[in-house]
mmCIF file of C-alpha atoms in Angstrom:
data_model
loop_
_atom_site.group_PDB
_atom_site.id
_atom_site.type_symbol
_atom_site.label_atom_id
_atom_site.label_comp_id
_atom_site.label_asym_id
_atom_site.label_seq_id
_atom_site.Cartn_x
_atom_site.Cartn_y
_atom_site.Cartn_z
ATOM 1 C CA GLN A 1 106.962 98.595 122.530
ATOM 2 C CA LEU A 2 110.727 98.099 122.256
ATOM 3 C CA LEU A 3 112.115 94.597 121.850
ATOM 4 C CA SER A 4 113.159 93.126 125.193
ATOM 5 C CA SER A 5 115.882 91.067 123.492
ATOM 6 C CA ASP A 6 117.096 90.444 119.953
ATOM 7 C CA TYR A 7 114.862 88.672 117.469
ATOM 8 C CA THR A 8 116.407 85.303 116.553
ATOM 9 C CA LEU A 9 116.687 84.849 112.799
ATOM 10 C CA GLY A 10 114.268 82.169 111.618
ATOM 11 C CA ALA A 11 112.220 82.250 114.830
ATOM 12 C CA THR A 12 108.426 82.460 114.965
ATOM 13 C CA SER A 13 108.297 84.653 118.055
ATOM 14 C CA ILE A 14 109.295 88.227 118.941
ATOM 15 C CA PRO A 15 110.185 89.181 122.561
ATOM 16 C CA CYS A 16 109.101 92.676 123.598
ATOM 17 C CA ALA A 17 108.317 94.886 126.561
ATOM 18 C CA ALA A 18 104.798 94.417 127.897
ATOM 19 C CA LEU A 19 102.043 95.378 125.474
ATOM 20 C CA ALA A 20 98.767 96.857 126.675
ATOM 21 C CA ARG A 21 96.835 93.792 125.536
ATOM 22 C CA THR A 22 97.587 90.294 124.324
ATOM 23 C CA PRO A 23 97.758 89.887 120.518
ATOM 24 C CA VAL A 24 95.481 87.190 119.132
ATOM 25 C CA ALA A 25 95.586 85.031 116.010
ATOM 26 C CA GLY A 26 94.680 87.094 112.955
ATOM 27 C CA ASP A 27 96.177 90.344 114.276
ATOM 28 C CA THR A 28 99.222 91.748 112.504
ATOM 29 C CA VAL A 29 102.448 92.896 114.085
ATOM 30 C CA VAL A 30 104.610 95.606 112.563
ATOM 31 C CA ILE A 31 108.299 95.502 113.439
ATOM 32 C CA TRP A 32 110.552 98.504 112.764
ATOM 33 C CA SER A 33 114.297 99.004 112.993
ATOM 34 C CA GLN A 34 116.741 101.884 112.780
ATOM 35 C CA ALA A 35 118.741 99.711 110.360
ATOM 36 C CA LEU A 36 118.481 100.719 106.713
ATOM 37 C CA ASP A 37 116.709 98.560 104.152
ATOM 38 C CA PRO A 38 119.401 97.243 101.749
ATOM 39 C CA ALA A 39 116.977 97.377 98.811
ATOM 40 C CA ASN A 40 115.976 100.997 99.390
ATOM 41 C CA ARG A 41 118.578 102.837 101.410
ATOM 42 C CA GLN A 42 119.324 106.531 101.171
ATOM 43 C CA VAL A 43 122.141 108.708 102.492
ATOM 44 C CA SER A 44 120.923 112.217 101.778
ATOM 45 C CA SER A 45 119.225 113.106 105.081
ATOM 46 C CA SER A 46 118.444 111.936 108.607
ATOM 47 C CA SER A 47 115.081 110.666 107.364
ATOM 48 C CA LYS A 48 115.901 107.288 105.819
ATOM 49 C CA TYR A 49 114.276 104.088 104.588
ATOM 50 C CA ARG A 50 114.321 101.593 107.451
ATOM 51 C CA CYS A 51 113.830 97.864 107.750
ATOM 52 C CA ALA A 52 110.175 97.261 108.584
ATOM 53 C CA GLU A 53 107.621 94.584 107.776
ATOM 54 C CA LEU A 54 104.222 93.221 108.688
ATOM 55 C CA ALA A 55 103.739 89.686 109.968
ATOM 56 C CA LEU A 56 100.649 87.670 110.883
ATOM 57 C CA VAL A 57 100.116 86.771 114.552
ATOM 58 C CA ALA A 58 99.556 83.118 115.494
ATOM 59 C CA GLU A 59 97.901 81.462 118.500
ATOM 60 C CA GLY A 60 99.593 81.496 121.899
ATOM 61 C CA SER A 61 100.968 85.039 122.169
ATOM 62 C CA THR A 62 101.420 86.850 125.460
ATOM 63 C CA THR A 63 101.918 90.534 126.165
ATOM 64 C CA THR A 64 105.703 89.981 126.142
ATOM 65 C CA LEU A 65 106.125 87.292 123.446
ATOM 66 C CA ILE A 66 104.378 87.622 120.095
ATOM 67 C CA GLN A 67 103.910 84.345 118.206
ATOM 68 C CA LEU A 68 104.074 84.499 114.399
ATOM 69 C CA VAL A 69 102.579 82.319 111.675
ATOM 70 C CA SER A 70 105.980 82.286 109.945
ATOM 71 C CA PRO A 71 109.439 83.801 110.549
ATOM 72 C CA LEU A 72 110.210 87.371 109.550
ATOM 73 C CA ARG A 73 111.050 87.672 105.876
ATOM 74 C CA PHE A 74 113.545 90.542 105.483
ATOM 75 C CA VAL A 75 116.227 89.802 108.031
ATOM 76 C CA ASP A 76 119.261 91.813 107.005
ATOM 77 C CA GLY A 77 119.912 95.504 107.218
ATOM 78 C CA VAL A 78 122.787 97.965 107.224
ATOM 79 C CA ALA A 79 123.876 100.583 109.741
ATOM 80 C CA ASP A 80 126.009 102.643 107.340
ATOM 81 C CA ALA A 81 124.563 103.219 103.878
ATOM 82 C CA THR A 82 127.894 104.062 102.261
ATOM 83 C CA ALA A 83 129.912 101.170 103.745
ATOM 84 C CA PRO A 84 127.297 98.476 104.282
ATOM 85 C CA THR A 85 127.824 95.544 106.593
ATOM 86 C CA TYR A 86 124.770 93.303 106.589
ATOM 87 C CA ALA A 87 123.330 92.195 109.922
ATOM 88 C CA ASN A 88 120.119 91.164 111.669
ATOM 89 C CA PRO A 89 118.160 94.464 111.815
ATOM 90 C CA TYR A 90 115.710 93.404 114.535
ATOM 91 C CA THR A 91 117.889 93.828 117.620
ATOM 92 C CA THR A 92 117.917 96.061 120.658
ATOM 93 C CA ALA A 93 121.094 97.707 119.309
ATOM 94 C CA PHE A 94 119.060 98.971 116.344
ATOM 95 C CA GLY A 95 116.280 100.298 118.593
ATOM 96 C CA SER A 96 113.745 97.848 117.163
ATOM 97 C CA ARG A 97 110.157 98.104 118.321
ATOM 98 C CA VAL A 98 106.837 96.431 117.558
ATOM 99 C CA GLY A 99 103.215 97.490 117.297
ATOM 100 C CA VAL A 100 100.062 95.429 116.934
ATOM 101 C CA VAL A 101 97.077 96.048 114.656
ATOM 102 C CA HIS A 102 93.958 94.245 115.841
ATOM 103 C CA ALA A 103 91.988 92.408 113.173
ATOM 104 C CA GLU A 104 88.704 93.010 114.998
ATOM 105 C CA ASP A 105 88.808 96.673 113.891
ATOM 106 C CA HIS A 106 87.039 96.431 110.525
ATOM 107 C CA CYS A 107 87.238 98.712 107.510
ATOM 108 C CA ARG A 108 84.675 98.241 104.755
ATOM 109 C CA VAL A 109 83.963 101.430 102.852
ATOM 110 C CA LYS A 110 82.470 102.636 99.600
ATOM 111 C CA LEU A 111 84.425 105.753 98.692
ATOM 112 C CA PRO A 112 82.704 108.920 97.453
ATOM 113 C CA ASN A 113 83.372 110.837 94.275
ATOM 114 C CA GLY A 114 85.224 114.111 94.685
ATOM 115 C CA ALA A 115 87.600 116.728 93.337
ATOM 116 C CA TYR A 116 90.014 119.298 94.703
ATOM 117 C CA LEU A 117 89.826 122.966 93.804
ATOM 118 C CA ALA A 118 91.512 123.971 90.565
ATOM 119 C CA GLY A 119 94.518 126.286 90.573
ATOM 120 C CA GLN A 120 96.275 124.965 93.688
ATOM 121 C CA GLU A 121 99.401 123.649 91.925
ATOM 122 C CA ALA A 122 101.755 125.819 93.984
ATOM 123 C CA SER A 123 100.610 124.871 97.464
ATOM 124 C CA TRP A 124 98.337 121.842 97.845
ATOM 125 C CA THR A 125 100.048 118.437 98.124
ATOM 126 C CA SER A 126 97.582 116.431 100.195
ATOM 127 C CA GLY A 127 96.326 113.042 99.148
ATOM 128 C CA ALA A 128 92.610 112.327 99.031
ATOM 129 C CA PHE A 129 92.025 109.038 100.896
ATOM 130 C CA ARG A 130 94.292 107.053 103.226
ATOM 131 C CA ILE A 131 93.575 103.684 104.867
ATOM 132 C CA VAL A 132 96.036 102.905 107.678
ATOM 133 C CA GLY A 133 96.888 99.570 109.272
ATOM 134 C CA TYR A 134 93.657 97.624 108.838
ATOM 135 C CA VAL A 135 93.573 93.856 108.368
ATOM 136 C CA ASN A 136 91.414 92.723 105.415
ATOM 137 C CA PRO A 137 90.015 96.173 104.530
ATOM 138 C CA GLU A 138 87.566 96.263 101.633
ATOM 139 C CA ILE A 139 87.496 99.469 99.589
ATOM 140 C CA GLN A 140 85.035 99.905 96.739
ATOM 141 C CA GLY A 141 84.332 102.525 94.115
ATOM 142 C CA GLY A 142 85.086 106.198 94.440
ATOM 143 C CA SER A 143 86.811 108.673 92.171
ATOM 144 C CA ILE A 144 89.045 111.729 92.278
ATOM 145 C CA THR A 145 88.663 113.986 89.265
ATOM 146 C CA ARG A 146 91.343 116.459 90.318
ATOM 147 C CA GLY A 147 94.046 116.215 92.945
ATOM 148 C CA TYR A 148 97.538 117.276 93.939
ATOM 149 C CA GLY A 149 98.821 114.239 95.822
ATOM 150 C CA PHE A 150 97.728 110.597 95.767
ATOM 151 C CA GLY A 151 94.200 109.417 95.121
ATOM 152 C CA LEU A 152 94.228 106.517 97.613
ATOM 153 C CA ALA A 153 96.992 105.242 99.912
ATOM 154 C CA THR A 154 97.026 101.948 101.793
ATOM 155 C CA THR A 155 99.546 102.460 104.594
ATOM 156 C CA GLY A 156 100.664 99.298 106.377
ATOM 157 C CA THR A 157 97.468 97.429 105.530
ATOM 158 C CA TYR A 158 97.286 93.637 105.303
ATOM 159 C CA ASN A 159 95.196 91.881 102.615
ATOM 160 C CA ALA A 160 93.569 95.094 101.374
ATOM 161 C CA VAL A 161 91.120 94.686 98.479
ATOM 162 C CA ILE A 162 90.432 97.755 96.319
ATOM 163 C CA GLU A 163 87.905 97.593 93.478
ATOM 164 C CA ASP A 164 86.655 100.000 90.786
ATOM 165 C CA PHE A 165 88.573 103.109 91.857
ATOM 166 C CA HIS A 166 88.851 105.914 89.273
ATOM 167 C CA VAL A 167 91.345 108.772 89.282
ATOM 168 C CA GLN A 168 92.204 111.525 86.816
ATOM 169 C CA ASN A 169 94.049 114.838 86.615
ATOM 170 C CA LEU A 170 96.502 114.369 89.476
ATOM 171 C CA GLU A 171 99.281 116.891 88.948
ATOM 172 C CA ASP A 172 102.731 115.655 87.951
ATOM 173 C CA ASN A 173 104.640 118.422 89.710
ATOM 174 C CA THR A 174 107.430 116.660 91.563
ATOM 175 C CA GLY A 175 109.363 119.854 92.244
ATOM 176 C CA ASN A 176 106.548 120.930 94.548
ATOM 177 C CA GLY A 177 106.084 117.503 96.101
ATOM 178 C CA GLN A 178 103.041 116.646 93.965
ATOM 179 C CA TYR A 179 103.595 113.151 92.655
ATOM 180 C CA GLY A 180 100.288 112.212 91.084
ATOM 181 C CA TYR A 181 99.931 108.656 92.394
ATOM 182 C CA GLY A 182 96.533 107.125 91.667
ATOM 183 C CA ILE A 183 96.969 104.372 94.258
ATOM 184 C CA ASP A 184 99.965 104.403 96.596
ATOM 185 C CA GLY A 185 100.020 100.740 97.575
ATOM 186 C CA ASN A 186 102.128 100.714 100.742
ATOM 187 C CA GLY A 187 100.848 97.498 102.244
ATOM 188 C CA THR A 188 101.194 93.710 102.320
ATOM 189 C CA ASN A 189 99.113 91.438 100.049
ATOM 190 C CA THR A 190 97.289 94.360 98.426
ATOM 191 C CA HIS A 191 94.833 93.430 95.659
ATOM 192 C CA VAL A 192 93.611 96.101 93.228
ATOM 193 C CA ASN A 193 90.941 95.283 90.650
ATOM 194 C CA ARG A 194 89.791 97.487 87.751
ATOM 195 C CA LEU A 195 91.704 100.661 88.564
ATOM 196 C CA VAL A 196 91.014 103.332 85.898
ATOM 197 C CA GLU A 197 93.380 106.295 85.489
ATOM 198 C CA HIS A 198 93.703 109.315 83.217
ATOM 199 C CA ASN A 199 96.389 112.018 83.270
ATOM 200 C CA THR A 200 98.365 111.110 86.392
ATOM 201 C CA ARG A 201 102.029 110.265 86.995
ATOM 202 C CA HIS A 202 101.518 106.638 88.092
ATOM 203 C CA ALA A 203 98.199 104.803 88.161
ATOM 204 C CA PHE A 204 99.596 102.428 90.807
ATOM 205 C CA THR A 205 102.911 102.593 92.605
ATOM 206 C CA THR A 206 104.538 101.565 95.879
ATOM 207 C CA ASN A 207 106.064 104.072 98.240
ATOM 208 C CA CYS A 208 107.179 103.242 101.772
ATOM 209 C CA GLY A 209 108.001 106.143 104.061
ATOM 210 C CA ALA A 210 111.357 107.346 105.366
ATOM 211 C CA THR A 211 111.712 108.023 109.084
ATOM 212 C CA LEU A 212 114.147 109.469 111.610
ATOM 213 C CA ASP A 213 116.372 107.319 113.844
ATOM 214 C CA SER A 214 113.877 107.352 116.699
ATOM 215 C CA ILE A 215 110.121 107.084 116.335
ATOM 216 C CA THR A 216 107.454 106.193 118.879
ATOM 217 C CA ASP A 217 104.196 106.100 116.906
ATOM 218 C CA ILE A 218 102.707 103.156 115.069
ATOM 219 C CA ASN A 219 101.673 105.275 112.060
ATOM 220 C CA SER A 220 105.334 105.952 111.209
ATOM 221 C CA MET A 221 106.147 102.275 111.689
ATOM 222 C CA LEU A 222 103.329 101.218 109.358
ATOM 223 C CA ALA A 223 104.363 103.779 106.744
ATOM 224 C CA SER A 224 107.882 102.284 106.698
ATOM 225 C CA VAL A 225 106.769 98.744 105.816
ATOM 226 C CA ARG A 226 108.245 97.262 102.650
ATOM 227 C CA CYS A 227 105.520 96.706 100.030
ATOM 228 C CA VAL A 228 105.191 93.002 99.210
ATOM 229 C CA ASP A 229 102.916 90.572 97.365
ATOM 230 C CA PHE A 230 100.648 93.064 95.604
ATOM 231 C CA VAL A 231 98.467 92.183 92.595
ATOM 232 C CA VAL A 232 96.892 94.712 90.211
ATOM 233 C CA THR A 233 94.421 93.289 87.671
ATOM 234 C CA GLU A 234 92.561 94.755 84.686
ATOM 235 C CA GLY A 235 93.935 98.262 85.141
ATOM 236 C CA ARG A 236 93.356 100.916 82.470
ATOM 237 C CA SER A 237 95.566 103.983 81.978
ATOM 238 C CA VAL A 238 95.292 106.840 79.467
ATOM 239 C CA GLY A 239 97.757 109.725 79.231
ATOM 240 C CA SER A 240 100.040 108.849 82.146
ATOM 241 C CA SER A 241 103.107 111.081 82.373
ATOM 242 C CA ASN A 242 105.619 108.496 83.598
ATOM 243 C CA GLY A 243 104.859 104.775 83.534
ATOM 244 C CA PRO A 244 101.415 104.057 85.004
ATOM 245 C CA TRP A 245 102.176 100.559 86.376
ATOM 246 C CA ASP A 246 105.117 101.192 88.660
ATOM 247 C CA ALA A 247 106.981 99.759 91.650
ATOM 248 C CA HIS A 248 109.574 101.642 93.687
ATOM 249 C CA SER A 249 112.677 100.037 95.211
ATOM 250 C CA ASP A 250 110.686 99.079 98.310
ATOM 251 C CA ALA A 251 108.487 96.621 96.365
ATOM 252 C CA THR A 252 109.009 92.854 96.358
ATOM 253 C CA ASP A 253 106.951 90.150 94.596
ATOM 254 C CA GLY A 254 104.294 92.200 92.807
ATOM 255 C CA LYS A 255 102.184 91.446 89.734
ATOM 256 C CA PHE A 256 100.364 93.546 87.152
ATOM 257 C CA VAL A 257 97.926 91.302 85.273
ATOM 258 C CA ASP A 258 96.023 92.343 82.104
ATOM 259 C CA CYS A 259 96.815 96.034 82.558
ATOM 260 C CA VAL A 260 96.474 98.412 79.591
ATOM 261 C CA THR A 261 98.465 101.576 78.865
ATOM 262 C CA ILE A 262 97.289 104.095 76.236
ATOM 263 C CA ASP A 263 99.351 107.153 75.196
ATOM 264 C CA SER A 264 101.811 107.301 78.069
ATOM 265 C CA LEU A 265 104.144 110.298 77.794
ATOM 266 C CA ALA A 266 107.055 108.118 78.937
ATOM 267 C CA ASP A 267 107.191 104.360 79.679
ATOM 268 C CA GLY A 268 104.257 102.049 79.126
ATOM 269 C CA ALA A 269 105.256 100.224 82.322
ATOM 270 C CA GLY A 270 108.288 100.372 84.554
ATOM 271 C CA GLY A 271 109.545 98.851 87.767
ATOM 272 C CA ARG A 272 112.310 99.413 90.296
ATOM 273 C CA GLY A 273 111.540 96.618 92.767
ATOM 274 C CA GLN A 274 112.454 92.952 93.102
ATOM 275 C CA ASN A 275 110.555 90.234 91.227
ATOM 276 C CA ILE A 276 107.944 92.494 89.651
ATOM 277 C CA THR A 277 105.932 90.710 86.952
ATOM 278 C CA TYR A 278 103.837 92.085 84.094
ATOM 279 C CA VAL A 279 101.414 89.478 82.707
ATOM 280 C CA ARG A 280 99.828 90.164 79.300
ATOM 281 C CA PRO A 281 100.495 93.924 79.326
ATOM 282 C CA ILE A 282 98.965 95.884 76.437
ATOM 283 C CA ILE A 283 100.776 99.119 75.593
ATOM 284 C CA ARG A 284 99.753 101.562 72.862
ATOM 285 C CA GLY A 285 101.356 104.893 72.041
ATOM 286 C CA ALA A 286 103.988 105.065 74.790
ATOM 287 C CA VAL A 287 107.399 106.637 74.227
ATOM 288 C CA ARG A 288 109.061 103.413 75.451
ATOM 289 C CA GLY A 289 107.593 100.008 76.126
ATOM 290 C CA VAL A 290 108.789 98.466 79.411
ATOM 291 C CA SER A 291 111.710 99.769 81.476
ATOM 292 C CA ALA A 292 113.588 98.374 84.456
ATOM 293 C CA GLY A 293 116.181 100.140 86.561
ATOM 294 C CA THR A 294 117.888 100.016 89.935
ATOM 295 C CA GLU A 295 117.948 103.415 91.603
ATOM 296 C CA PRO A 296 121.527 104.700 91.139
ATOM 297 C CA ASN A 297 123.694 106.832 93.375
ATOM 298 C CA THR A 298 122.491 110.150 91.965
ATOM 299 C CA SER A 299 120.931 113.298 93.352
ATOM 300 C CA PHE A 300 118.449 111.032 95.142
ATOM 301 C CA ALA A 301 121.474 109.566 96.972
ATOM 302 C CA PHE A 302 120.176 106.002 96.719
ATOM 303 C CA VAL A 303 122.962 103.429 96.972
ATOM 304 C CA ASN A 304 120.956 100.213 96.768
ATOM 305 C CA GLY A 305 121.796 97.284 94.545
ATOM 306 C CA ASP A 306 125.182 96.252 95.937
ATOM 307 C CA ARG A 307 123.966 92.659 95.955
ATOM 308 C CA GLN A 308 122.097 90.850 93.208
ATOM 309 C CA LYS A 309 119.159 90.150 95.544
ATOM 310 C CA ASP A 310 118.669 93.920 95.889
ATOM 311 C CA PHE A 311 118.786 94.634 92.152
ATOM 312 C CA THR A 312 115.622 95.500 90.306
ATOM 313 C CA SER A 313 114.292 92.347 88.646
ATOM 314 C CA ILE A 314 111.409 92.452 86.188
ATOM 315 C CA LYS A 315 109.538 89.706 84.326
ATOM 316 C CA VAL A 316 107.273 90.312 81.323
ATOM 317 C CA ILE A 317 104.978 87.529 80.070
ATOM 318 C CA ASP A 318 103.030 87.593 76.762
ATOM 319 C CA PRO A 319 103.419 91.334 76.044
ATOM 320 C CA ASP A 320 101.605 93.253 73.294
ATOM 321 C CA ILE A 321 103.488 96.525 72.800
ATOM 322 C CA GLU A 322 103.297 99.369 70.276
ATOM 323 C CA CYS A 323 105.536 102.330 71.072
ATOM 324 C CA ASP A 324 107.546 105.090 69.438
ATOM 325 C CA GLY A 325 110.957 104.198 70.879
ATOM 326 C CA GLU A 326 112.742 101.314 72.564
ATOM 327 C CA VAL A 327 110.508 98.356 73.312
ATOM 328 C CA PHE A 328 112.593 97.233 76.313
ATOM 329 C CA PHE A 329 115.041 99.301 78.369
ATOM 330 C CA ASN A 330 117.089 97.930 81.225
ATOM 331 C CA GLU A 331 119.695 99.645 83.421
ATOM 332 C CA ASN A 332 121.648 97.804 86.123
ATOM 333 C CA SER A 333 118.806 95.302 86.460
ATOM 334 C CA THR A 334 117.547 91.982 85.177
ATOM 335 C CA LEU A 335 114.681 91.877 82.692
ATOM 336 C CA GLU A 336 113.195 88.552 81.555
ATOM 337 C CA VAL A 337 110.687 88.401 78.687
ATOM 338 C CA SER A 338 108.894 85.140 77.925
ATOM 339 C CA GLY A 339 105.857 83.614 76.232
ATOM 340 C CA MET A 340 104.290 85.064 73.072
ATOM 341 C CA GLY A 341 105.312 88.624 72.247
ATOM 342 C CA ARG A 342 103.922 91.066 69.678
ATOM 343 C CA TYR A 343 105.652 94.404 69.099
ATOM 344 C CA LYS A 344 105.576 97.445 66.845
ATOM 345 C CA THR A 345 107.962 100.372 67.039
ATOM 346 C CA THR A 346 109.366 103.104 64.811
ATOM 347 C CA ALA A 347 112.133 102.228 62.353
ATOM 348 C CA GLY A 348 115.579 103.144 63.630
ATOM 349 C CA GLN A 349 114.697 102.410 67.264
ATOM 350 C CA LEU A 350 116.323 99.718 69.378
ATOM 351 C CA PHE A 351 114.211 96.708 70.202
ATOM 352 C CA ALA A 352 116.114 96.153 73.459
ATOM 353 C CA ASN A 353 118.646 98.381 75.212
ATOM 354 C CA ALA A 354 120.659 97.116 78.195
ATOM 355 C CA ARG A 355 123.063 99.322 80.163
ATOM 356 C CA ARG A 356 125.001 97.324 82.757
ATOM 357 C CA GLY A 357 122.002 95.017 82.891
ATOM 358 C CA VAL A 358 120.804 91.713 81.462
ATOM 359 C CA ILE A 359 117.814 91.193 79.155
ATOM 360 C CA THR A 360 116.710 87.595 78.523
ATOM 361 C CA ILE A 361 114.092 86.870 75.865
ATOM 362 C CA SER A 362 112.594 83.414 75.318
ATOM 363 C CA GLY A 363 109.545 82.115 73.480
ATOM 364 C CA ASP A 364 107.954 83.355 70.243
ATOM 365 C CA HIS A 365 108.399 87.115 69.707
ATOM 366 C CA ARG A 366 107.652 89.089 66.548
ATOM 367 C CA ALA A 367 108.519 92.745 66.025
ATOM 368 C CA VAL A 368 107.526 95.117 63.212
ATOM 369 C CA LEU A 369 109.272 98.404 62.429
ATOM 370 C CA THR A 370 107.099 101.125 60.876
ATOM 371 C CA GLY A 371 107.809 104.461 59.155
ATOM 372 C CA ASP A 372 110.740 105.515 57.026
ATOM 373 C CA ALA A 373 113.871 103.374 56.936
#
């Protein structure tokens, strides 16, 4: 339903036109706005990245006033991507609407093992599994041994837990819309344990959806939600084509803990979100170690990063990195490295390379250069 009046910044209630049933504590509400997300805005088409988030419903709601456990978190947006003026995005002027996902609808599934047909690189872009909107879904096992889209997507889920998922041979063919995402973690509080990947683009990434100015379905609203508070633990990647442990500009407050990268064809790990942390990463055989970058105003027509809070910000704690090129690369972002660091790279390579960005290194770090001087 559309909002009946503007959301008040800092409030724990949302006024809306009458819903079909009363939300109860434990449900989630998705709120969507025509306003553009300052951390992920785009100017290239009518389908743009909007302000949208999930919030937990509290006791005492009615069909026309949804009570929240806490105030909405992302409360500024822009109407014009090229000349941004920041304002409350959740207003009637921005066509804001809400939808409710009921926690009583359960999703607990053990995924099957499967593969797509070989030889479909020119035409087949579908993902394999998608879980949409559930509260506390539990997803176990399963594997995709060939695919042309994502292996598993969590779209607008809340507190999803994914364990022991395997994926390999997902085509990296971006020109045909085949992105090779093992897990596309578009949700809130997503937890992924023991993800194993071989020969994909990204083992795990975040990827909220772009929408038109006017939408009426809850699936589009859920797909637009900014990806926040994810944790990926004990991941294993071999032969990734472009940074297996990844976060797009839509990601905020995510962690990769004890994740291993072997023989990546590009970065060992790389992020483009805000406050993305890599804890004890192990990287072997990558072209570069860890990279950070804010999406620039390029052919993608992203223009995010006007404010420091929208910049990419990456933290790396206790890294163990062996690569062929730069250990750390940072462009128009902040990259903080701390704890105990062990590194090995080829002689003649830069240890750290910052372009219009800031790299801060603290703690005890030891680097070895190998090969000819």
